[in-house]
Short mmCIF file of C-alpha atoms in Angstrom, two decimals:
data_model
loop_
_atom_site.label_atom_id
_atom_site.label_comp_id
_atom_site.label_asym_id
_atom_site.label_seq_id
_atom_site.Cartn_x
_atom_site.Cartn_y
_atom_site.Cartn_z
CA UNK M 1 10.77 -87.28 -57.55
CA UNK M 2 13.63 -84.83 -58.83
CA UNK M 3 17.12 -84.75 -60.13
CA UNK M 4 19.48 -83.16 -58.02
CA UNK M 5 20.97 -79.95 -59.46
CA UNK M 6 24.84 -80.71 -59.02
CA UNK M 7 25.75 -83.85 -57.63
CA UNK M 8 29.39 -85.48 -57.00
CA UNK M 9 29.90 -88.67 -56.34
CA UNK M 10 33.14 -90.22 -54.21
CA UNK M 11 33.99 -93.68 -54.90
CA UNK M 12 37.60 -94.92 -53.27
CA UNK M 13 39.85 -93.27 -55.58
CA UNK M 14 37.00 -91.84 -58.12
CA UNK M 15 35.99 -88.46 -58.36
CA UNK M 16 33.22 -88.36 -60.94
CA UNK M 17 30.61 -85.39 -61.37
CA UNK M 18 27.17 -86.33 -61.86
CA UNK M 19 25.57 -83.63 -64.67
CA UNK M 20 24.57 -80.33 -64.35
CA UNK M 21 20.67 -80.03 -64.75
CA UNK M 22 19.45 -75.97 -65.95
CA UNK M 23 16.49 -75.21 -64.32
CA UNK M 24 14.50 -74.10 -67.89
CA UNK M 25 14.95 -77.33 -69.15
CA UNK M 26 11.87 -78.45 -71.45
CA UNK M 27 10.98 -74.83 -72.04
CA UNK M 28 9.79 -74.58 -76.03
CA UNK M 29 13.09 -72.80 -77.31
CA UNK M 30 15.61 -74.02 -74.94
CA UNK M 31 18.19 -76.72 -76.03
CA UNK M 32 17.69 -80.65 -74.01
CA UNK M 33 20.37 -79.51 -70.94
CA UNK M 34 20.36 -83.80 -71.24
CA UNK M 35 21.52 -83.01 -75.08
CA UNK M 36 25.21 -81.65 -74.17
CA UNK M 37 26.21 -85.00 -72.83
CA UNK M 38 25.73 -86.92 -76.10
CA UNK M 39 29.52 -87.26 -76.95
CA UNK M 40 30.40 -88.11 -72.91
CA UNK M 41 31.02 -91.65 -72.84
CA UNK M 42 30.49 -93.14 -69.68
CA UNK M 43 32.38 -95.67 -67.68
CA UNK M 44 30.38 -97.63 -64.78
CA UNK M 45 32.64 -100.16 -63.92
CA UNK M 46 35.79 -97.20 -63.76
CA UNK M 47 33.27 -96.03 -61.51
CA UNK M 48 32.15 -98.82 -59.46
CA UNK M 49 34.80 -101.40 -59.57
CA UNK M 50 38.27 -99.04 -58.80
CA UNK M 51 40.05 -102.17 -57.30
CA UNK M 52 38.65 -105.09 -59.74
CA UNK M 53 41.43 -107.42 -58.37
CA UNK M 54 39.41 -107.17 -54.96
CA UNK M 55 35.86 -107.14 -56.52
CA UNK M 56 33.68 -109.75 -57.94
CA UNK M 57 29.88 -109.68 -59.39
CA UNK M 58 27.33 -111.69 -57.68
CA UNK M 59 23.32 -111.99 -58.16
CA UNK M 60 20.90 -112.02 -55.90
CA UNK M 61 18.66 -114.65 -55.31
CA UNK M 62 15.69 -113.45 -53.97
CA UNK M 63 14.05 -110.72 -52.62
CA UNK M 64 15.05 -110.95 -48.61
CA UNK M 65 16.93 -107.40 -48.88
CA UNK M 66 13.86 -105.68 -50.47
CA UNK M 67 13.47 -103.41 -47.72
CA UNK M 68 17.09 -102.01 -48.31
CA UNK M 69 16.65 -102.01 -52.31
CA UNK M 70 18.18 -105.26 -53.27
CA UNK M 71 15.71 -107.58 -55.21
CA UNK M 72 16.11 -111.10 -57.30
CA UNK M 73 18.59 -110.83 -60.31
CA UNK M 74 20.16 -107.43 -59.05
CA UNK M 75 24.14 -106.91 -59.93
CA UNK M 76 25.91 -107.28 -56.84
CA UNK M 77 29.41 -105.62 -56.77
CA UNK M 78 31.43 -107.37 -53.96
CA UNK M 79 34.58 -106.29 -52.36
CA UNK M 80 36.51 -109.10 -51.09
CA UNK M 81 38.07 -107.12 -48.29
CA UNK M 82 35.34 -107.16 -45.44
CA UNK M 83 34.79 -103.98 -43.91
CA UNK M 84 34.85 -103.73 -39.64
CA UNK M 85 31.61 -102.78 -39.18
CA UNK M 86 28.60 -104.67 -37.93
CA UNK M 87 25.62 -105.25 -40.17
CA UNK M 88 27.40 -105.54 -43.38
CA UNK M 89 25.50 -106.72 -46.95
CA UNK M 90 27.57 -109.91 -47.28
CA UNK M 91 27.94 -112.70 -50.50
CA UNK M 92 28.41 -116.00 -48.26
CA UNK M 93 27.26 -119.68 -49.11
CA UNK M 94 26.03 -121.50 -45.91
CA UNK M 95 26.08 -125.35 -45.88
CA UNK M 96 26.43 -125.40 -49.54
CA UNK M 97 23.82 -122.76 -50.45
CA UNK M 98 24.74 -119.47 -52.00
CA UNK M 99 22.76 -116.67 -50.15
CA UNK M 100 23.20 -112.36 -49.73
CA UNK M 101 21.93 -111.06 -46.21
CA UNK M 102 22.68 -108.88 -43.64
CA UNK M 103 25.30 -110.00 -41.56
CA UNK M 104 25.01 -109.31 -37.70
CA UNK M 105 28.19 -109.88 -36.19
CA UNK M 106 27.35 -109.55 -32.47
CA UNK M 107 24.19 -111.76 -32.61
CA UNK M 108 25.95 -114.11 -35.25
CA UNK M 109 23.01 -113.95 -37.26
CA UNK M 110 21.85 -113.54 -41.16
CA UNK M 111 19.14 -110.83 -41.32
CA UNK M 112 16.48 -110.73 -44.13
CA UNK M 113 13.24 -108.80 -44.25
CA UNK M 114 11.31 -110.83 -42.41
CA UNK M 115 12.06 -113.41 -39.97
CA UNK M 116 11.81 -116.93 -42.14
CA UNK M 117 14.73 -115.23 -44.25
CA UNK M 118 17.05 -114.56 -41.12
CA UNK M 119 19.01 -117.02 -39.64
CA UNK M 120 21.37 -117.54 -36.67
CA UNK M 121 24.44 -119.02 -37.14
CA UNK M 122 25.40 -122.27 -35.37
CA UNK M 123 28.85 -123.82 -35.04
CA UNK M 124 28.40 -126.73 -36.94
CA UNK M 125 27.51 -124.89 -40.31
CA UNK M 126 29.47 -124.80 -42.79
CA UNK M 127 29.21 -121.18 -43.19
CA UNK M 128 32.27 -119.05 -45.82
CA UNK M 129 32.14 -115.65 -46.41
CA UNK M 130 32.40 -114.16 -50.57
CA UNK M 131 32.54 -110.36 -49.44
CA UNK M 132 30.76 -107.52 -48.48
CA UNK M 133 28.27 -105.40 -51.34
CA UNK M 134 29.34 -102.13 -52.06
CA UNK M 135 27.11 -101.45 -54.84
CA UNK M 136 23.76 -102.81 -56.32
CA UNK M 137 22.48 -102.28 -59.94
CA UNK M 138 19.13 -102.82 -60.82
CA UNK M 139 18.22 -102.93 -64.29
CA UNK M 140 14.60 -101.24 -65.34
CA UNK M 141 14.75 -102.73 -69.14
CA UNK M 142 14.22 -106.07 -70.63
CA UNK M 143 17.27 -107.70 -69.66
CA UNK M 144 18.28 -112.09 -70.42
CA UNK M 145 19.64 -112.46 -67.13
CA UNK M 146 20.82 -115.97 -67.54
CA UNK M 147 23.19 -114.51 -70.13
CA UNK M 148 25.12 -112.59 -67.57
CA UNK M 149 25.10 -114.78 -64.62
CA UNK M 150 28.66 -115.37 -65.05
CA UNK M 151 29.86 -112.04 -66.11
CA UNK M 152 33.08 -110.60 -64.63
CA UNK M 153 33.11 -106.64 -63.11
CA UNK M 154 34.80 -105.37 -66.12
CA UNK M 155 31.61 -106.50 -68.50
CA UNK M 156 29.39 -103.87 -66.52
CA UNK M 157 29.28 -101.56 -69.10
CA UNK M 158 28.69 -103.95 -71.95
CA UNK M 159 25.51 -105.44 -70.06
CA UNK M 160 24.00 -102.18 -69.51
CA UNK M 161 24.62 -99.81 -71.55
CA UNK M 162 23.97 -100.09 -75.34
CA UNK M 163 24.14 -96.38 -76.42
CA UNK M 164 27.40 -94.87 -75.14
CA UNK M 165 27.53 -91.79 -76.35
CA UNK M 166 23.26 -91.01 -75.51
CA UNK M 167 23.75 -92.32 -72.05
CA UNK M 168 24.30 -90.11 -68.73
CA UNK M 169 23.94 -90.04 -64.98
CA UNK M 170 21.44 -88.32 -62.61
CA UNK M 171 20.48 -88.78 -58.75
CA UNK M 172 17.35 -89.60 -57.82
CA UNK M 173 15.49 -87.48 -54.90
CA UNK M 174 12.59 -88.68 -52.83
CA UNK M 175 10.29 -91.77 -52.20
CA UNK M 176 7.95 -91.72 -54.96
CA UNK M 177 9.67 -94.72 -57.19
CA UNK M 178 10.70 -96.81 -54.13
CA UNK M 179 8.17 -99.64 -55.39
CA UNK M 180 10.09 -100.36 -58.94
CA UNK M 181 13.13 -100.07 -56.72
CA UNK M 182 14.65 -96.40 -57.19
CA UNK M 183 15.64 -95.22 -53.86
CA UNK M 184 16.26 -91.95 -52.50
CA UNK M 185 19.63 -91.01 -53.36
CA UNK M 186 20.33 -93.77 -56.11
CA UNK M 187 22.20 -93.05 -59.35
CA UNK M 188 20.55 -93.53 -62.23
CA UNK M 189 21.57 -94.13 -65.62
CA UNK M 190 19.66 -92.95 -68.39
CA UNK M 191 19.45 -93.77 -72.07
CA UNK M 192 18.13 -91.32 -74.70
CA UNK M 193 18.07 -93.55 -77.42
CA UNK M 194 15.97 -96.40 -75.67
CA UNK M 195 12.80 -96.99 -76.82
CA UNK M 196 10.11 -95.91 -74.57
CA UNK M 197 8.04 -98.57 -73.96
CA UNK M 198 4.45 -98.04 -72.19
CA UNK M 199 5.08 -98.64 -68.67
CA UNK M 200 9.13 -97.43 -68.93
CA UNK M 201 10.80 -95.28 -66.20
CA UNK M 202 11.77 -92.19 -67.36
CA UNK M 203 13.24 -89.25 -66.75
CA UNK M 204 11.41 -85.73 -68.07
CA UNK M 205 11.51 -82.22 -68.12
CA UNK M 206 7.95 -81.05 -66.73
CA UNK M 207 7.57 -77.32 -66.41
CA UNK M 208 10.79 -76.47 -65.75
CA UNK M 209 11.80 -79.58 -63.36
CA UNK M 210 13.19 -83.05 -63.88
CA UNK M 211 11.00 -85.55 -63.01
CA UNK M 212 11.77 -89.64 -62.84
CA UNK M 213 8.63 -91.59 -63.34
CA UNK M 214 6.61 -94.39 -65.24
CA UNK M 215 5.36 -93.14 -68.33
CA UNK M 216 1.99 -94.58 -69.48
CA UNK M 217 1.73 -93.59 -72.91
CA UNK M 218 -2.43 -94.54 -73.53
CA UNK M 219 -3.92 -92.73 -70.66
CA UNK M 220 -0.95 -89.71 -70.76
CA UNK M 221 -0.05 -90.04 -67.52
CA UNK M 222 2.95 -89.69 -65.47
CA UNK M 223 2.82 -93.17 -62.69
CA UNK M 224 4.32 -92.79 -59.04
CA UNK M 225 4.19 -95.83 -57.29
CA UNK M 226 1.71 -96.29 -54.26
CA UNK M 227 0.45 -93.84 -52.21
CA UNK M 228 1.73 -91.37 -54.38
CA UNK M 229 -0.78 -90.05 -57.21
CA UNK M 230 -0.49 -90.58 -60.79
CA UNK M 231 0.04 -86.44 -63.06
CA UNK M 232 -2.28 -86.62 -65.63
CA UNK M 233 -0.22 -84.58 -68.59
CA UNK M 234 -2.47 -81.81 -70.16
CA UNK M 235 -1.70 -79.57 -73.46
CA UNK M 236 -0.74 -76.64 -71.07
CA UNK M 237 2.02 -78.63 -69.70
CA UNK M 238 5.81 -78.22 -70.60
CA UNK M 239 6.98 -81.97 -71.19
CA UNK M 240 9.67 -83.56 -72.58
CA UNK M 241 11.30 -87.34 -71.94
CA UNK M 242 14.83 -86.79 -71.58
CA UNK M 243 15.38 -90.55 -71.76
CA UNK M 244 14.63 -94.20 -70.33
CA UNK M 245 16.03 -94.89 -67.11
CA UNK M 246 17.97 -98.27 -67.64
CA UNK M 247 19.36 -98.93 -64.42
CA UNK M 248 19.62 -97.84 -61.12
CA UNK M 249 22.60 -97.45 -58.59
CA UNK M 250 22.82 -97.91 -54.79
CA UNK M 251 25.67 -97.81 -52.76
CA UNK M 252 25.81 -99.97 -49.81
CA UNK M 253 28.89 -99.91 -48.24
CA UNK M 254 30.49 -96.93 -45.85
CA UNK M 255 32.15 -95.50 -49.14
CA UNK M 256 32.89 -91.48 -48.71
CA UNK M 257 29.66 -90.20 -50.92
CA UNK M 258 28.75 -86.44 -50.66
CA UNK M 259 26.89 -83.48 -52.65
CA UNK M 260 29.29 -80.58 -53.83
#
């Protein structure tokens, strides 16, 4: 699972560039291409949240959007204003209960994973409408989630990231990670100062290529989640960890994103 060389991201009014990644990186000789970014200080909710009047955090509940990358205790970023198109992600509470599914407008119906999660709207229920997701987060570290339940958009940056000036973005490429919830195409924010725990994503320089996977440190292996295979690291390989992915960014809505 790569980085992308040169990515852009397009958020409403955002223009942000996602770092440049050398192809030598990790050589023996060449600088980090990870170590120019120290003194960038990054700003996720001046990327996420450009309109913070209209947006609002939210957590979900469980895991009945797993199959779209949304799991229990993800950072929901909600946009009040509900887009027009069928099959939003939408924050609602029905008949009291808070809950974050797939809304079907057409069939009236809340869509989860499997079919016990959905549920079809009757006109009796007492059914209101938060917003629509735009964004998830999904944090990969140690994290007191009770402590941020009631955190407002512009606290984004304070919950996640604890080394400003060693933190930066890359894009994640392929299918390899989808099982700890990195997605082809997700953003992913990476810390060089976090301690690398066994068992931590990471991103790497391996022979020339960025890599982003579990690191287990006793058996010196690089982990992809099932079916992929497990690299077992060897003394002829070029390897370097680049930092410890700490969370993990997918867009949801039908924001403008492309690659430059």
């Amino acid at each position: 699972m790569l980085l992308y060389n040169t990515v852009f991201l397009y958020s409403f009014i955002l223009v942000m560039q996602i770092f440049q990644f050398v192809a030598q990186a990790g050589i023996v000789g060449f600088e980090s291409p990870a170590s120019q970014y120290e003194e960038a200080r990054l700003s996720i909710s001046e990327l996420l949240v450009p309109n913070p009047s209209s947006t609002h955090l939210a957590f979900a509940k469980d895991n009945a959007l797993s199959h779209i990358g949304i799991y229990k205790h993800d950072i929901l970023i909600v946009n009040k204003n509900m887009p027009t198109r069928n099959n939003p992600i939408v924050v609602a509470t029905l008949n009291g209960e808070p809950i974050v599914r797939l809304l079907d407008r057409k069939k009236r119906m809340l869509q989860g994973a499997m079919s016990a999660q959905s549920y079809t709207l009757r006109d009796d229920d007492d059914f209101y409408i938060q917003g629509a997701v735009d964004f998830s987060i999904r944090l990969h570290t140690a994290n007191d989630y009770p402590a941020y339940e009631c955190a407002t958009p512009e606290m984004i940056d304070d919950i996640i990231i604890k080394h400003p000036s060693a933190t930066y973005f890359g894009l994640a490429q392929g299918h390899s990670m989808m099982n700890v919830g990195i997605f082809d195409g997700d953003i992913l924010i990476v810390d060089r100062h976090q301690f690398i725990n066994d068992g931590a994503v990471i991103v790497a320089t391996l022979n020339g290529e960025f890599v982003c996977k579990k690191l287990d440190k006793a058996q010196r292996r690089l982990v992809s989640t099932k079916p992929y295979s497990f690299y077992q690291l060897s003394e002829r390989d070029r390897f370097q960890v680049e930092g410890c992915v700490i969370a993990s960014v997918r867009l949801h809505s039908s924001l403008n994103m492309s690659l430059n």
